[in-house]
Amino acid sequence: MRRGYGRAGGRGRWPGNGPFRNLPPWERPGWLYGRGSCWYMGYRPGVGSVVSPYSTVSDLQSLQNQKELLEGQLKNLQDSLKSIEKRLSEIQEQK
């Protein structure tokens, strides 16, 4: 048995079976989002891949709205950063 390949021997690096067996346990959906999360996040056994949960027009529209909101927040954060850097430079000039 090779070292560093979990308890599975030659089956892979991480222990366990299932659709996410190639991922380490802390990166699997069940670890991150709770038990059964792969079901409500779009995984369907037998399909062979993950089905996108954002497939309808309303979901796409809500994602676009969310993108616009995040871009606005990013712009506000950049403006705040500029004002903080300006204030820091003023303070350093006073010394």
mmCIF file of N, CA and C in Angstrom:
data_model
loop_
_atom_site.group_PDB
_atom_site.id
_atom_site.type_symbol
_atom_site.label_atom_id
_atom_site.label_comp_id
_atom_site.label_asym_id
_atom_site.label_seq_id
_atom_site.Cartn_x
_atom_site.Cartn_y
_atom_site.Cartn_z
ATOM 1 N N MET A 1 0.838 -1.181 0.000
ATOM 2 C CA MET A 1 0.000 0.000 0.000
ATOM 3 C C MET A 1 0.880 1.241 0.000
ATOM 4 N N ARG A 2 0.532 2.184 -0.849
ATOM 5 C CA ARG A 2 1.309 3.417 -0.946
ATOM 6 C C ARG A 2 0.906 4.384 0.153
ATOM 7 N N ARG A 3 1.847 5.145 0.586
ATOM 8 C CA ARG A 3 1.556 6.135 1.629
ATOM 9 C C ARG A 3 0.859 7.351 1.019
ATOM 10 N N GLY A 4 -0.016 7.972 1.806
ATOM 11 C CA GLY A 4 -0.668 9.207 1.374
ATOM 12 C C GLY A 4 -1.881 8.995 0.496
ATOM 13 N N TYR A 5 -2.352 7.762 0.384
ATOM 14 C CA TYR A 5 -3.506 7.523 -0.456
ATOM 15 C C TYR A 5 -4.727 7.067 0.335
ATOM 16 N N GLY A 6 -4.838 7.500 1.565
ATOM 17 C CA GLY A 6 -6.005 7.214 2.381
ATOM 18 C C GLY A 6 -6.156 5.735 2.688
ATOM 19 N N ARG A 7 -7.345 5.361 3.122
ATOM 20 C CA ARG A 7 -7.627 3.973 3.477
ATOM 21 C C ARG A 7 -8.031 3.137 2.276
ATOM 22 N N ALA A 8 -8.217 3.771 1.143
ATOM 23 C CA ALA A 8 -8.775 3.072 -0.004
ATOM 24 C C ALA A 8 -7.749 2.236 -0.757
ATOM 25 N N GLY A 9 -6.492 2.322 -0.410
ATOM 26 C CA GLY A 9 -5.493 1.565 -1.142
ATOM 27 C C GLY A 9 -5.269 2.161 -2.512
ATOM 28 N N GLY A 10 -5.565 1.417 -3.554
ATOM 29 C CA GLY A 10 -5.327 1.888 -4.906
ATOM 30 C C GLY A 10 -6.518 2.546 -5.559
ATOM 31 N N ARG A 11 -7.623 2.778 -4.833
ATOM 32 C CA ARG A 11 -8.826 3.344 -5.448
ATOM 33 C C ARG A 11 -8.753 4.843 -5.637
ATOM 34 N N GLY A 12 -7.813 5.494 -5.053
ATOM 35 C CA GLY A 12 -7.714 6.935 -5.196
ATOM 36 C C GLY A 12 -7.096 7.560 -3.969
ATOM 37 N N ARG A 13 -6.910 8.839 -4.052
ATOM 38 C CA ARG A 13 -6.222 9.549 -2.991
ATOM 39 C C ARG A 13 -7.083 9.729 -1.742
ATOM 40 N N TRP A 14 -8.398 9.881 -1.907
ATOM 41 C CA TRP A 14 -9.285 10.186 -0.781
ATOM 42 C C TRP A 14 -10.237 9.028 -0.520
ATOM 43 N N PRO A 15 -10.574 8.761 0.746
ATOM 44 C CA PRO A 15 -11.478 7.648 1.048
ATOM 45 C C PRO A 15 -12.909 7.975 0.651
ATOM 46 N N GLY A 16 -13.666 6.931 0.383
ATOM 47 C CA GLY A 16 -15.080 7.117 0.098
ATOM 48 C C GLY A 16 -15.441 6.766 -1.327
ATOM 49 N N ASN A 17 -16.734 6.685 -1.576
ATOM 50 C CA ASN A 17 -17.272 6.395 -2.896
ATOM 51 C C ASN A 17 -18.251 7.486 -3.257
ATOM 52 N N GLY A 18 -18.682 7.494 -4.498
ATOM 53 C CA GLY A 18 -19.690 8.455 -4.903
ATOM 54 C C GLY A 18 -19.178 9.397 -5.964
ATOM 55 N N PRO A 19 -20.023 10.337 -6.350
ATOM 56 C CA PRO A 19 -19.688 11.207 -7.476
ATOM 57 C C PRO A 19 -18.562 12.188 -7.179
ATOM 58 N N PHE A 20 -18.298 12.478 -5.924
ATOM 59 C CA PHE A 20 -17.265 13.456 -5.580
ATOM 60 C C PHE A 20 -16.069 12.791 -4.920
ATOM 61 N N ARG A 21 -15.808 11.518 -5.225
ATOM 62 C CA ARG A 21 -14.735 10.779 -4.571
ATOM 63 C C ARG A 21 -13.351 11.292 -4.954
ATOM 64 N N ASN A 22 -13.242 12.037 -6.052
ATOM 65 C CA ASN A 22 -11.945 12.578 -6.457
ATOM 66 C C ASN A 22 -11.573 13.825 -5.657
ATOM 67 N N LEU A 23 -12.523 14.378 -4.913
ATOM 68 C CA LEU A 23 -12.259 15.570 -4.110
ATOM 69 C C LEU A 23 -11.896 15.175 -2.684
ATOM 70 N N PRO A 24 -11.046 15.951 -2.039
ATOM 71 C CA PRO A 24 -10.806 15.688 -0.618
ATOM 72 C C PRO A 24 -12.093 15.952 0.164
ATOM 73 N N PRO A 25 -12.239 15.317 1.313
ATOM 74 C CA PRO A 25 -13.507 15.436 2.054
ATOM 75 C C PRO A 25 -13.914 16.874 2.355
ATOM 76 N N TRP A 26 -12.968 17.756 2.637
ATOM 77 C CA TRP A 26 -13.330 19.127 3.009
ATOM 78 C C TRP A 26 -13.739 19.977 1.819
ATOM 79 N N GLU A 27 -13.640 19.451 0.585
ATOM 80 C CA GLU A 27 -14.095 20.182 -0.599
ATOM 81 C C GLU A 27 -15.374 19.588 -1.190
ATOM 82 N N ARG A 28 -15.902 18.545 -0.594
ATOM 83 C CA ARG A 28 -17.117 17.925 -1.097
ATOM 84 C C ARG A 28 -18.329 18.734 -0.667
ATOM 85 N N PRO A 29 -19.406 18.714 -1.479
ATOM 86 C CA PRO A 29 -20.593 19.509 -1.139
ATOM 87 C C PRO A 29 -21.175 19.179 0.225
ATOM 88 N N GLY A 30 -21.158 17.917 0.619
ATOM 89 C CA GLY A 30 -21.715 17.542 1.914
ATOM 90 C C GLY A 30 -20.948 18.148 3.067
ATOM 91 N N TRP A 31 -19.657 18.302 2.908
ATOM 92 C CA TRP A 31 -18.813 18.887 3.957
ATOM 93 C C TRP A 31 -19.050 20.397 4.023
ATOM 94 N N LEU A 32 -19.132 21.027 2.861
ATOM 95 C CA LEU A 32 -19.254 22.488 2.807
ATOM 96 C C LEU A 32 -20.665 22.973 3.130
ATOM 97 N N TYR A 33 -21.686 22.307 2.584
ATOM 98 C CA TYR A 33 -23.044 22.832 2.656
ATOM 99 C C TYR A 33 -24.010 21.948 3.433
ATOM 100 N N GLY A 34 -23.542 20.822 3.974
ATOM 101 C CA GLY A 34 -24.397 19.953 4.769
ATOM 102 C C GLY A 34 -24.825 18.705 4.010
ATOM 103 N N ARG A 35 -25.307 17.724 4.769
ATOM 104 C CA ARG A 35 -25.720 16.453 4.167
ATOM 105 C C ARG A 35 -26.835 16.653 3.161
ATOM 106 N N GLY A 36 -26.742 15.951 2.052
ATOM 107 C CA GLY A 36 -27.777 16.013 1.030
ATOM 108 C C GLY A 36 -27.689 17.224 0.139
ATOM 109 N N SER A 37 -26.664 18.026 0.282
ATOM 110 C CA SER A 37 -26.578 19.256 -0.504
ATOM 111 C C SER A 37 -26.406 18.990 -1.989
ATOM 112 N N CYS A 38 -25.806 17.848 -2.350
ATOM 113 C CA CYS A 38 -25.625 17.579 -3.776
ATOM 114 C C CYS A 38 -26.973 17.423 -4.468
ATOM 115 N N TRP A 39 -28.017 17.026 -3.728
ATOM 116 C CA TRP A 39 -29.331 16.857 -4.339
ATOM 117 C C TRP A 39 -29.953 18.199 -4.689
ATOM 118 N N TYR A 40 -29.883 19.144 -3.770
ATOM 119 C CA TYR A 40 -30.512 20.428 -4.074
ATOM 120 C C TYR A 40 -29.581 21.383 -4.789
ATOM 121 N N MET A 41 -28.326 20.981 -5.014
ATOM 122 C CA MET A 41 -27.413 21.819 -5.792
ATOM 123 C C MET A 41 -27.330 21.386 -7.253
ATOM 124 N N GLY A 42 -28.082 20.361 -7.641
ATOM 125 C CA GLY A 42 -28.165 20.031 -9.052
ATOM 126 C C GLY A 42 -27.621 18.690 -9.462
ATOM 127 N N TYR A 43 -27.011 17.907 -8.576
ATOM 128 C CA TYR A 43 -26.492 16.611 -8.983
ATOM 129 C C TYR A 43 -27.630 15.615 -9.089
ATOM 130 N N ARG A 44 -27.695 14.918 -10.204
ATOM 131 C CA ARG A 44 -28.696 13.882 -10.408
ATOM 132 C C ARG A 44 -27.985 12.603 -10.835
ATOM 133 N N PRO A 45 -28.068 11.538 -10.018
ATOM 134 C CA PRO A 45 -27.423 10.297 -10.417
ATOM 135 C C PRO A 45 -28.027 9.745 -11.696
ATOM 136 N N GLY A 46 -27.184 9.177 -12.511
ATOM 137 C CA GLY A 46 -27.642 8.624 -13.774
ATOM 138 C C GLY A 46 -27.496 9.601 -14.921
ATOM 139 N N VAL A 47 -27.477 10.884 -14.619
ATOM 140 C CA VAL A 47 -27.282 11.878 -15.666
ATOM 141 C C VAL A 47 -25.808 11.936 -16.036
ATOM 142 N N GLY A 48 -24.936 11.712 -15.074
ATOM 143 C CA GLY A 48 -23.514 11.670 -15.344
ATOM 144 C C GLY A 48 -22.810 12.985 -15.119
ATOM 145 N N SER A 49 -23.539 14.031 -14.891
ATOM 146 C CA SER A 49 -22.914 15.323 -14.630
ATOM 147 C C SER A 49 -23.834 16.146 -13.749
ATOM 148 N N VAL A 50 -23.354 17.302 -13.395
ATOM 149 C CA VAL A 50 -24.146 18.195 -12.560
ATOM 150 C C VAL A 50 -25.038 19.029 -13.461
ATOM 151 N N VAL A 51 -26.320 19.036 -13.156
ATOM 152 C CA VAL A 51 -27.285 19.843 -13.895
ATOM 153 C C VAL A 51 -27.263 21.233 -13.302
ATOM 154 N N SER A 52 -27.207 22.233 -14.149
ATOM 155 C CA SER A 52 -27.149 23.601 -13.653
ATOM 156 C C SER A 52 -28.466 23.974 -12.979
ATOM 157 N N PRO A 53 -28.406 24.428 -11.731
ATOM 158 C CA PRO A 53 -29.639 24.846 -11.074
ATOM 159 C C PRO A 53 -30.136 26.197 -11.584
ATOM 160 N N TYR A 54 -29.338 26.890 -12.372
ATOM 161 C CA TYR A 54 -29.707 28.200 -12.896
ATOM 162 C C TYR A 54 -30.052 28.069 -14.375
ATOM 163 N N SER A 55 -31.121 27.377 -14.677
ATOM 164 C CA SER A 55 -31.428 27.106 -16.070
ATOM 165 C C SER A 55 -32.625 27.894 -16.586
ATOM 166 N N THR A 56 -33.414 28.450 -15.725
ATOM 167 C CA THR A 56 -34.585 29.180 -16.200
ATOM 168 C C THR A 56 -34.246 30.645 -16.413
ATOM 169 N N VAL A 57 -35.101 31.308 -17.146
ATOM 170 C CA VAL A 57 -34.873 32.714 -17.482
ATOM 171 C C VAL A 57 -34.901 33.582 -16.229
ATOM 172 N N SER A 58 -35.819 33.305 -15.316
ATOM 173 C CA SER A 58 -35.899 34.127 -14.111
ATOM 174 C C SER A 58 -34.641 33.964 -13.253
ATOM 175 N N ASP A 59 -34.108 32.741 -13.208
ATOM 176 C CA ASP A 59 -32.871 32.526 -12.456
ATOM 177 C C ASP A 59 -31.712 33.276 -13.103
ATOM 178 N N LEU A 60 -31.658 33.262 -14.423
ATOM 179 C CA LEU A 60 -30.594 33.997 -15.101
ATOM 180 C C LEU A 60 -30.725 35.494 -14.855
ATOM 181 N N GLN A 61 -31.943 35.997 -14.864
ATOM 182 C CA GLN A 61 -32.170 37.419 -14.602
ATOM 183 C C GLN A 61 -31.754 37.776 -13.182
ATOM 184 N N SER A 62 -32.072 36.911 -12.226
ATOM 185 C CA SER A 62 -31.688 37.198 -10.843
ATOM 186 C C SER A 62 -30.167 37.161 -10.685
ATOM 187 N N LEU A 63 -29.500 36.272 -11.425
ATOM 188 C CA LEU A 63 -28.035 36.251 -11.376
ATOM 189 C C LEU A 63 -27.439 37.517 -11.983
ATOM 190 N N GLN A 64 -28.039 38.008 -13.053
ATOM 191 C CA GLN A 64 -27.558 39.256 -13.649
ATOM 192 C C GLN A 64 -27.763 40.422 -12.690
ATOM 193 N N ASN A 65 -28.895 40.457 -12.001
ATOM 194 C CA ASN A 65 -29.135 41.506 -11.006
ATOM 195 C C ASN A 65 -28.125 41.418 -9.868
ATOM 196 N N GLN A 66 -27.845 40.199 -9.444
ATOM 197 C CA GLN A 66 -26.862 40.003 -8.382
ATOM 198 C C GLN A 66 -25.481 40.461 -8.837
ATOM 199 N N LYS A 67 -25.139 40.200 -10.094
ATOM 200 C CA LYS A 67 -23.851 40.639 -10.640
ATOM 201 C C LYS A 67 -23.755 42.165 -10.623
ATOM 202 N N GLU A 68 -24.829 42.829 -11.025
ATOM 203 C CA GLU A 68 -24.833 44.295 -11.025
ATOM 204 C C GLU A 68 -24.671 44.837 -9.612
ATOM 205 N N LEU A 69 -25.356 44.233 -8.649
ATOM 206 C CA LEU A 69 -25.221 44.673 -7.259
ATOM 207 C C LEU A 69 -23.788 44.486 -6.754
ATOM 208 N N LEU A 70 -23.194 43.348 -7.078
ATOM 209 C CA LEU A 70 -21.819 43.097 -6.638
ATOM 210 C C LEU A 70 -20.833 44.054 -7.298
ATOM 211 N N GLU A 71 -21.076 44.383 -8.569
ATOM 212 C CA GLU A 71 -20.205 45.353 -9.239
ATOM 213 C C GLU A 71 -20.331 46.730 -8.591
ATOM 214 N N GLY A 72 -21.536 47.098 -8.179
ATOM 215 C CA GLY A 72 -21.732 48.357 -7.472
ATOM 216 C C GLY A 72 -21.023 48.371 -6.126
ATOM 217 N N GLN A 73 -21.106 47.253 -5.405
ATOM 218 C CA GLN A 73 -20.403 47.158 -4.125
ATOM 219 C C GLN A 73 -18.900 47.239 -4.327
ATOM 220 N N LEU A 74 -18.406 46.609 -5.392
ATOM 221 C CA LEU A 74 -16.976 46.663 -5.688
ATOM 222 C C LEU A 74 -16.537 48.096 -5.971
ATOM 223 N N LYS A 75 -17.342 48.837 -6.722
ATOM 224 C CA LYS A 75 -17.015 50.237 -7.020
ATOM 225 C C LYS A 75 -16.986 51.064 -5.732
ATOM 226 N N ASN A 76 -17.965 50.845 -4.847
ATOM 227 C CA ASN A 76 -17.987 51.567 -3.575
ATOM 228 C C ASN A 76 -16.776 51.234 -2.722
ATOM 229 N N LEU A 77 -16.385 49.973 -2.696
ATOM 230 C CA LEU A 77 -15.201 49.574 -1.934
ATOM 231 C C LEU A 77 -13.927 50.189 -2.509
ATOM 232 N N GLN A 78 -13.846 50.259 -3.831
ATOM 233 C CA GLN A 78 -12.675 50.889 -4.454
ATOM 234 C C GLN A 78 -12.618 52.376 -4.129
ATOM 235 N N ASP A 79 -13.782 53.043 -4.122
ATOM 236 C CA ASP A 79 -13.822 54.458 -3.751
ATOM 237 C C ASP A 79 -13.403 54.646 -2.293
ATOM 238 N N SER A 80 -13.869 53.758 -1.415
ATOM 239 C CA SER A 80 -13.481 53.839 -0.008
ATOM 240 C C SER A 80 -11.983 53.627 0.161
ATOM 241 N N LEU A 81 -11.436 52.693 -0.595
ATOM 242 C CA LEU A 81 -10.002 52.430 -0.532
ATOM 243 C C LEU A 81 -9.201 53.645 -0.987
ATOM 244 N N LYS A 82 -9.661 54.316 -2.030
ATOM 245 C CA LYS A 82 -8.976 55.515 -2.504
ATOM 246 C C LYS A 82 -8.985 56.607 -1.442
ATOM 247 N N SER A 83 -10.144 56.799 -0.780
ATOM 248 C CA SER A 83 -10.215 57.837 0.250
ATOM 249 C C SER A 83 -9.332 57.479 1.441
ATOM 250 N N ILE A 84 -9.255 56.195 1.793
ATOM 251 C CA ILE A 84 -8.386 55.778 2.898
ATOM 252 C C ILE A 84 -6.925 55.996 2.537
ATOM 253 N N GLU A 85 -6.550 55.633 1.306
ATOM 254 C CA GLU A 85 -5.160 55.852 0.880
ATOM 255 C C GLU A 85 -4.821 57.339 0.845
ATOM 256 N N LYS A 86 -5.775 58.177 0.439
ATOM 257 C CA LYS A 86 -5.560 59.627 0.421
ATOM 258 C C LYS A 86 -5.335 60.145 1.840
ATOM 259 N N ARG A 87 -6.157 59.690 2.766
ATOM 260 C CA ARG A 87 -6.018 60.122 4.161
ATOM 261 C C ARG A 87 -4.700 59.647 4.751
ATOM 262 N N LEU A 88 -4.283 58.416 4.428
ATOM 263 C CA LEU A 88 -2.996 57.908 4.909
ATOM 264 C C LEU A 88 -1.832 58.742 4.382
ATOM 265 N N SER A 89 -1.908 59.122 3.115
ATOM 266 C CA SER A 89 -0.836 59.957 2.565
ATOM 267 C C SER A 89 -0.799 61.333 3.222
ATOM 268 N N GLU A 90 -1.984 61.885 3.552
ATOM 269 C CA GLU A 90 -2.021 63.168 4.262
ATOM 270 C C GLU A 90 -1.392 63.051 5.643
ATOM 271 N N ILE A 91 -1.675 61.969 6.331
ATOM 272 C CA ILE A 91 -1.121 61.750 7.666
ATOM 273 C C ILE A 91 0.400 61.594 7.587
ATOM 274 N N GLN A 92 0.885 60.863 6.582
ATOM 275 C CA GLN A 92 2.328 60.673 6.457
ATOM 276 C C GLN A 92 3.042 61.967 6.090
ATOM 277 N N GLU A 93 2.377 62.844 5.345
ATOM 278 C CA GLU A 93 2.993 64.134 5.008
ATOM 279 C C GLU A 93 3.105 65.043 6.226
ATOM 280 N N GLN A 94 2.208 64.907 7.178
ATOM 281 C CA GLN A 94 2.220 65.741 8.369
ATOM 282 C C GLN A 94 3.387 65.378 9.297
ATOM 283 N N LYS A 95 3.849 64.162 9.227
ATOM 284 C CA LYS A 95 4.927 63.719 10.136
ATOM 285 C C LYS A 95 6.250 64.284 9.734
#
